[in-house]
Short mmCIF file of C-alpha atoms in Angstrom, two decimals:
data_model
loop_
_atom_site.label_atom_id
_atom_site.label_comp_id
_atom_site.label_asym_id
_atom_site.label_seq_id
_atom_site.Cartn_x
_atom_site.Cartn_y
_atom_site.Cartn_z
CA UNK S 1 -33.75 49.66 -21.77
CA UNK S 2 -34.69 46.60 -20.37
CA UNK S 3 -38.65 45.94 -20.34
CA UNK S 4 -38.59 45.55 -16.54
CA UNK S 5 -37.29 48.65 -15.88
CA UNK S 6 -39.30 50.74 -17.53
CA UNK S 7 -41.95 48.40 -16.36
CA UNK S 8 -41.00 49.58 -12.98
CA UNK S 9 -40.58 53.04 -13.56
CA UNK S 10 -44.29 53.72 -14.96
CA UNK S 11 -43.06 54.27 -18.45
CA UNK S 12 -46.04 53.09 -20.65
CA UNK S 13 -45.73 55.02 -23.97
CA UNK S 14 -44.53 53.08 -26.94
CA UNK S 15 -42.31 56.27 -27.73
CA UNK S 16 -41.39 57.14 -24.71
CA UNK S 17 -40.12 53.58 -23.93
CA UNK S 18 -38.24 53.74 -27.23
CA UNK S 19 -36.56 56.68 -26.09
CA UNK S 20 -35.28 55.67 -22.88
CA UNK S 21 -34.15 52.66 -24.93
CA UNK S 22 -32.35 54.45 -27.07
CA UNK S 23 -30.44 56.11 -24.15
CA UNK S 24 -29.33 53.24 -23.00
CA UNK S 25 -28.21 51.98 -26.09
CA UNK S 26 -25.76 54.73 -26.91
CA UNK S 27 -24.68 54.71 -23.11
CA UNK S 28 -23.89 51.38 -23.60
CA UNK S 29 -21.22 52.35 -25.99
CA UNK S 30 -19.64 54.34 -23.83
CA UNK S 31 -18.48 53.52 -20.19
CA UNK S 32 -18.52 49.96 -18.55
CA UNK S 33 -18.43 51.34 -15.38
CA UNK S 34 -21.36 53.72 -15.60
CA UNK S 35 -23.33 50.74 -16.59
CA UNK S 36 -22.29 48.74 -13.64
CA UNK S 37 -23.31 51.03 -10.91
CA UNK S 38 -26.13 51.39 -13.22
CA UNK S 39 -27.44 47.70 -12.15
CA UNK S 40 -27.05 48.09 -8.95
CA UNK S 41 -29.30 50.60 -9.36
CA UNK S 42 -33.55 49.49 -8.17
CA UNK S 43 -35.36 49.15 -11.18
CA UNK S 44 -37.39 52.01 -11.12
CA UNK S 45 -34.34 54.46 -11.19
CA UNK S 46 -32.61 53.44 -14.00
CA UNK S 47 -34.23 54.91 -16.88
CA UNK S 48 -34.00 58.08 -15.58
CA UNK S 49 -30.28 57.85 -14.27
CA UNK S 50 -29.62 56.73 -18.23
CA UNK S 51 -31.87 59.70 -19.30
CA UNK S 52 -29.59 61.88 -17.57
CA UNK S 53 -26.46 60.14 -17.87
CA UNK S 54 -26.99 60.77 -21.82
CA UNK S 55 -27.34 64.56 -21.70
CA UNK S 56 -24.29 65.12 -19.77
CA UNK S 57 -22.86 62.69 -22.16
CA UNK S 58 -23.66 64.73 -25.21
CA UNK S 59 -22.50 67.86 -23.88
CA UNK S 60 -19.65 66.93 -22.40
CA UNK S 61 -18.87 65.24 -26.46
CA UNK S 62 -18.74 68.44 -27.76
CA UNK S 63 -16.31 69.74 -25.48
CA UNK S 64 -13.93 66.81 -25.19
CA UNK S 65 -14.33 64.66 -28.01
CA UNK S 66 -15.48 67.07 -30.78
CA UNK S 67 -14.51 64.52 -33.62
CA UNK S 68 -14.73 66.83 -37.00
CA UNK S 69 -15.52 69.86 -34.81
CA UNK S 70 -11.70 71.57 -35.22
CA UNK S 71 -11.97 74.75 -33.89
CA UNK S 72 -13.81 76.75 -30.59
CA UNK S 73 -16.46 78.65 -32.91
CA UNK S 74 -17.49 75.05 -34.10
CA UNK S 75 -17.60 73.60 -30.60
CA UNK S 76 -19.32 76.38 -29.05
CA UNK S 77 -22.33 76.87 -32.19
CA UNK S 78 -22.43 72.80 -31.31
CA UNK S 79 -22.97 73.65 -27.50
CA UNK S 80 -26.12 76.18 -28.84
CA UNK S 81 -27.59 74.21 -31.01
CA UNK S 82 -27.79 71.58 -28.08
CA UNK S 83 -28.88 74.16 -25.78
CA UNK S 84 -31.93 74.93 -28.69
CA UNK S 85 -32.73 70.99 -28.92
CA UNK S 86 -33.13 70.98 -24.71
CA UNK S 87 -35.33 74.28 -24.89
CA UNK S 88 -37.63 72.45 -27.65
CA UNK S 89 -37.56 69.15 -25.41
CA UNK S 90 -38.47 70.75 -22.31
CA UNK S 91 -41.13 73.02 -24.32
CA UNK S 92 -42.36 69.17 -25.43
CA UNK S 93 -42.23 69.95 -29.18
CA UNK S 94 -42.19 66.43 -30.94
CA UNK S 95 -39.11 66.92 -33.04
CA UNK S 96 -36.80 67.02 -29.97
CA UNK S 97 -34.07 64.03 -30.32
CA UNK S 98 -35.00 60.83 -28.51
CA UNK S 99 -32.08 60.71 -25.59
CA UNK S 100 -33.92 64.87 -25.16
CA UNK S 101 -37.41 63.17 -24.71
CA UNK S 102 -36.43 60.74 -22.35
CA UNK S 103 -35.12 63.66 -20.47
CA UNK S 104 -37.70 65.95 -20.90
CA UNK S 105 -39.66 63.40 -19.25
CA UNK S 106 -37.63 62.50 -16.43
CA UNK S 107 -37.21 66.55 -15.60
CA UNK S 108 -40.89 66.89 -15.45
CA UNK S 109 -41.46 63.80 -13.51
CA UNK S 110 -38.81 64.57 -10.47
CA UNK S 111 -39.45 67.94 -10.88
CA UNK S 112 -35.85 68.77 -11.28
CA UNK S 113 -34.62 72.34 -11.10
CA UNK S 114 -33.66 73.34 -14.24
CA UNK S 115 -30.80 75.87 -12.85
CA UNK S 116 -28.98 72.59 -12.46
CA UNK S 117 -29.28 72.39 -15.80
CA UNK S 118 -28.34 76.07 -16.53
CA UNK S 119 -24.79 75.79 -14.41
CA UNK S 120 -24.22 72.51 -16.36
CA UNK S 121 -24.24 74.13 -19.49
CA UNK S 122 -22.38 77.48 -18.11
CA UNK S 123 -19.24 74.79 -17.27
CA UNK S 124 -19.42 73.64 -20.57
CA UNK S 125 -19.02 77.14 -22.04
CA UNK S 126 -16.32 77.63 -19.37
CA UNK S 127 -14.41 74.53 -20.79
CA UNK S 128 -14.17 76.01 -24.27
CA UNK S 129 -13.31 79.32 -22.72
CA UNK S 130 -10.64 79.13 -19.57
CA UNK S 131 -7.85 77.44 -19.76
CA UNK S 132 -6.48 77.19 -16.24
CA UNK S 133 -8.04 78.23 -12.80
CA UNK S 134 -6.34 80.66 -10.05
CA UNK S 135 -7.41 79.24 -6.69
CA UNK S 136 -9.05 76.11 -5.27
CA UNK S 137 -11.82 78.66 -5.28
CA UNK S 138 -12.48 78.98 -8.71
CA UNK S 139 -12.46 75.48 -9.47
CA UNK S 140 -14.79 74.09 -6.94
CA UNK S 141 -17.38 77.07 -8.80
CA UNK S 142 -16.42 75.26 -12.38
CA UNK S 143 -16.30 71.27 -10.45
CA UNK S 144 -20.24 72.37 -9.22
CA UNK S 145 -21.44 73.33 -12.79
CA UNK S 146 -19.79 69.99 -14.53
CA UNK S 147 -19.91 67.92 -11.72
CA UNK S 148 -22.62 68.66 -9.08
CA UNK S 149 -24.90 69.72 -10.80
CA UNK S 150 -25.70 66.62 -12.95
CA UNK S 151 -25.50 65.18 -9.50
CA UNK S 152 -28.24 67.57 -8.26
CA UNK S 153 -29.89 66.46 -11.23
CA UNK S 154 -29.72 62.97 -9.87
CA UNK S 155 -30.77 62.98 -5.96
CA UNK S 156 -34.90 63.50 -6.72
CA UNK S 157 -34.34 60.23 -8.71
CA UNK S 158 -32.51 58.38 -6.24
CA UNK S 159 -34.55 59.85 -3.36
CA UNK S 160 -33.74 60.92 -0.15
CA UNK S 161 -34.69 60.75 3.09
CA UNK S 162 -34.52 64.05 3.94
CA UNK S 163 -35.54 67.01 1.67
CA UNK S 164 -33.59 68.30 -1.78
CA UNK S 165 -32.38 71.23 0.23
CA UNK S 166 -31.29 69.63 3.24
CA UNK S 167 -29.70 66.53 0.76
CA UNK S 168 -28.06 69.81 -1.38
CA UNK S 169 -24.80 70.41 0.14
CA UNK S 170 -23.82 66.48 0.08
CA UNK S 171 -24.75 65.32 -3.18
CA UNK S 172 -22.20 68.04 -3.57
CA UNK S 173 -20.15 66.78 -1.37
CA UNK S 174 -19.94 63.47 -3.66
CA UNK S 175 -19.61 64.77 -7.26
CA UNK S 176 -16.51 66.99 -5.88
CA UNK S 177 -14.76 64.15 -4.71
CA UNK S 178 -15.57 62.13 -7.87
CA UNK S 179 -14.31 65.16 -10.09
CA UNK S 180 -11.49 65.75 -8.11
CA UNK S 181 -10.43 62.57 -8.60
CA UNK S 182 -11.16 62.83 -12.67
CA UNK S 183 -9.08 65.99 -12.66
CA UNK S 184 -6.07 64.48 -11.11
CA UNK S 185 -5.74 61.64 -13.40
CA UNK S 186 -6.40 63.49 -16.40
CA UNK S 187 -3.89 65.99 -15.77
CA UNK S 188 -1.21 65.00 -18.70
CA UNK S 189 -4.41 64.68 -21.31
CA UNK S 190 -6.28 68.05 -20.19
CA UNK S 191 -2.63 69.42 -20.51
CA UNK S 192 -2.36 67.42 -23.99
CA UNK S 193 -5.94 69.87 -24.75
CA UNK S 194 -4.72 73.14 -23.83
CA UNK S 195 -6.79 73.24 -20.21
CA UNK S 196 -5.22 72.73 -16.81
CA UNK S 197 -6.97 72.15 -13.95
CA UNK S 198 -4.83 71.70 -11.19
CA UNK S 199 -5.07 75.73 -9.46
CA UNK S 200 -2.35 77.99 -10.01
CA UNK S 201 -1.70 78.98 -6.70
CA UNK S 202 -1.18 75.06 -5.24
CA UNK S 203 1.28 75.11 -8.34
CA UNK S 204 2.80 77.77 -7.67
CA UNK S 205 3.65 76.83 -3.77
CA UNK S 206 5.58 74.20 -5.56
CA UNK S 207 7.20 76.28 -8.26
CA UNK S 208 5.33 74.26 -10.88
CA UNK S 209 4.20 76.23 -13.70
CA UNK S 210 2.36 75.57 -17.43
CA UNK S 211 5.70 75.04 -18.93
CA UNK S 212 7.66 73.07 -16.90
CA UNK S 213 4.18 70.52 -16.74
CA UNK S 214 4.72 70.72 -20.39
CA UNK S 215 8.34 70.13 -20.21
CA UNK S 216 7.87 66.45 -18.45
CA UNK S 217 4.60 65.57 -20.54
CA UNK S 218 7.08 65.91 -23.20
CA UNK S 219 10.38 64.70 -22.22
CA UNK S 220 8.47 62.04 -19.79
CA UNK S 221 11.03 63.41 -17.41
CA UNK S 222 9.90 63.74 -13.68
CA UNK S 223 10.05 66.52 -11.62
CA UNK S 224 9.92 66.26 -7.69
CA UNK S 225 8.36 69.66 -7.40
CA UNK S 226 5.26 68.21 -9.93
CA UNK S 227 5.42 65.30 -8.13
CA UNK S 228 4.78 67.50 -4.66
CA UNK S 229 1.89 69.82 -6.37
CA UNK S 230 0.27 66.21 -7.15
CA UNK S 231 0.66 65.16 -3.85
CA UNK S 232 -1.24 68.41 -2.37
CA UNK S 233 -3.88 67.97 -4.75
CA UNK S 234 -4.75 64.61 -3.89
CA UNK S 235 -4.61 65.63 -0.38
CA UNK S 236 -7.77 67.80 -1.41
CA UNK S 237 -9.42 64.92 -3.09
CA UNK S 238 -8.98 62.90 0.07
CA UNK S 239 -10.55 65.29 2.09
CA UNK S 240 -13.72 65.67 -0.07
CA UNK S 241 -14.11 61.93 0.18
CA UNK S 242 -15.19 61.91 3.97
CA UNK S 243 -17.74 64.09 3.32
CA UNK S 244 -19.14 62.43 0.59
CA UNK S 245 -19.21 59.15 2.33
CA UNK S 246 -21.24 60.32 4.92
CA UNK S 247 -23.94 62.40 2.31
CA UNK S 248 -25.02 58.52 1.19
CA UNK S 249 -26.62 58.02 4.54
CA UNK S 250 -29.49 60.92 3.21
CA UNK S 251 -30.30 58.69 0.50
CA UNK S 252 -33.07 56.06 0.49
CA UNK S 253 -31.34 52.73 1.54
CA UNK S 254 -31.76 50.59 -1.99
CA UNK S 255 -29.69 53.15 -3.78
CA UNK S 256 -26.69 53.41 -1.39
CA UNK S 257 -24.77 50.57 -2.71
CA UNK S 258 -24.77 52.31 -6.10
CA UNK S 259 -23.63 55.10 -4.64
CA UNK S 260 -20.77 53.30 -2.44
CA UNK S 261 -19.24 51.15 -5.54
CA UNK S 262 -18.99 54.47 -7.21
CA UNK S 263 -17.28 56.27 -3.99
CA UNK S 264 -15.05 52.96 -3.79
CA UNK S 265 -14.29 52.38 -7.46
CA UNK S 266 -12.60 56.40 -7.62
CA UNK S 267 -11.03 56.01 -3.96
CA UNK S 268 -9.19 53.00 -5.97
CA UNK S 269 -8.00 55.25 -8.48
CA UNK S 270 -6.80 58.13 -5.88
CA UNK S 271 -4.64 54.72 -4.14
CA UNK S 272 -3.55 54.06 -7.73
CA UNK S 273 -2.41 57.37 -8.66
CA UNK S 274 -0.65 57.35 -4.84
CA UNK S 275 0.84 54.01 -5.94
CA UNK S 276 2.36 55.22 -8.60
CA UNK S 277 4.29 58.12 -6.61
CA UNK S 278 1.79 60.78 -7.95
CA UNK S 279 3.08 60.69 -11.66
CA UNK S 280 -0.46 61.89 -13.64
CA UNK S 281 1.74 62.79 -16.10
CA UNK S 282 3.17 59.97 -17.97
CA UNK S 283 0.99 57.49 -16.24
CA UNK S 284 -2.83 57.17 -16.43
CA UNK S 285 -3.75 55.60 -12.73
CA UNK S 286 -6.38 52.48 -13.82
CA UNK S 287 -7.88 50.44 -10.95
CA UNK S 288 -6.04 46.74 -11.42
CA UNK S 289 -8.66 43.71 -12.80
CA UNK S 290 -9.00 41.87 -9.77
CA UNK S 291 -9.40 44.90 -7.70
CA UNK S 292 -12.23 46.17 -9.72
CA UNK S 293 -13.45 42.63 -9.32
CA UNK S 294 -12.92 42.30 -5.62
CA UNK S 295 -15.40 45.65 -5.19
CA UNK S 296 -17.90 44.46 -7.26
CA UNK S 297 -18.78 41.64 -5.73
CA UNK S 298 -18.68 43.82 -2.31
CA UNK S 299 -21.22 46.33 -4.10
CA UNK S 300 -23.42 43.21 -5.00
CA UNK S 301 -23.36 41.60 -1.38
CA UNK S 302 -24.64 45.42 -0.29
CA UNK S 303 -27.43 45.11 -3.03
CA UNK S 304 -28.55 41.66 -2.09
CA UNK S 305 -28.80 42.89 1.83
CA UNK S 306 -30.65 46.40 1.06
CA UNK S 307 -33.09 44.01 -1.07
CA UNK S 308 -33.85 41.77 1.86
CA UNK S 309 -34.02 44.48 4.16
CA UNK S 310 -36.78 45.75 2.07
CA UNK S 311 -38.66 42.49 1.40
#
């Protein structure tokens, strides 16, 4: 963590400053693109953001990524063993890890509601136990435990202009469309892991079942009636993106151009995905160089203007 920003965020302890440090230092290893919105970012939010950023991180390893962790009963004694280490952080006992200090800290600071926390957690479980989901229903209640409610987490660190409550339902709003997005291009790996996201019942309308998704993923053979289920899913991810874009206004105006490169950078990938006539099976949409480029230095132009606005 850069000294300026913990400068600017009132961190003062040598070992609290060495922990948000050390978040950021195994973030960096992880996603470019979290650490560019990251700097767009005032100061005072990012060590926080990183903070919080690393827990879902960690988690979100376990399930996912599980390197030498083979089976479920390995993954899931994993998941409790992090849950302990949180308890203990939270608690402030001084052998918590140092990314759990950090966000100890930041929880205590922003006072954030530690059920956000809970349903995080709960969706992890869930992703080690279901496999598939029955209804658009049921997987907007998993998308608000993995998704929202890191980005719950998130708004009292931002900060909004209007109260947590009130700024509730679109900070919502915003991680749905982000997941949404996530789900749709990941469909051929989640598939690869046993889990399928995409609800049975928009399947179904299509005649598209487990098997026949299997079928192309292994054959790399399309299928029009895929290719239609696709198409009605992204139709869903569309709509969550006009609410989201209108939940930025709540937040304080330095952190909306964060929050608009982030919104803009998985729009890209929805047009990609579109581009490529909806095949998330055999295709994994990316967002092309100069494109990425060509919103970035939009994002920064926003940044520079919300600066002068508030000097």
């Amino acid at each position: 963590m850069s000294r300026r920003a913990l400068d600017a965020a009132g961190i003062t302890e040598p070992a609290l400053r060495d922990a948000y440090t050390a978040c950021l230092r195994l973030n960096s290893r992880t996603t470019s693109s979290f650490l560019l919105a990251t700097r767009l970012l005032p100061l005072h939010c990012r060590p926080a953001v990183h903070a919080l950023y690393r827990f879902a991180h960690e988690a979100d390893a376990i399930v996912d990524d599980p390197g030498s962790l083979s089976d479920k009963a390995e993954r899931e004694a994993a998941l409790d063993t992090l849950q302990q280490q949180l308890d203990m952080a939270l608690r402030g006992e001084d052998y918590a890890t140092p990314s759990l200090r950090a966000l100890a800290h930041t929880v205590a600071r922003y006072h954030v509601d530690l059920r956000h926390m809970d349903d995080f957690m709960n969706a992890m479980r869930a992703d080690l136990a279901a496999t598939e989901y029955p209804d658009y229903g049921s997987l907007r209640t998993y998308c608000h435990g993995c998704a929202a409610a890191p980005g719950l987490m998130t708004a009292p660190v931002l900060g909004t202009l209007v109260s947590q409550r009130e700024a509730a339902p679109h900070a919502i709003a915003f991680a749905l469309a982000l997941q949404l997005t996530n789900i749709l291009r990941d469909v051929g790996e989640d598939l690869d892991r046993g889990r399928l996201y995409l609800p049975q019942d928009l399947l179904q309308a299509h005649g598209v079942d487990r098997s026949r998704l299997q079928w192309s993923r292994r054959t790399g053979n399309r299928d029009h009636r895929i290719t239609a289920a696709a198409k009605s899913f992204a139709s869903l991810a569309n709509d969550s993106y006009r609410d989201a874009a209108t939940g930025v206004a709540v937040l304080v105006p330095q952190v909306r151009p964060a929050l608009h490169a982030a919104l803009a950078h998985y729009a890209a990938i929805l047009e990609e995905i579109t581009k490529n006539g909806y095949d998330v099976l055999h295709r994994r949409a990316r967002v092309p160089r100069h494109r990425r480029a060509a919103l970035a230095l939009t994002c920064v132009a926003r940044v520079i203007a919300a600066r002068a606005k508030k000097s």
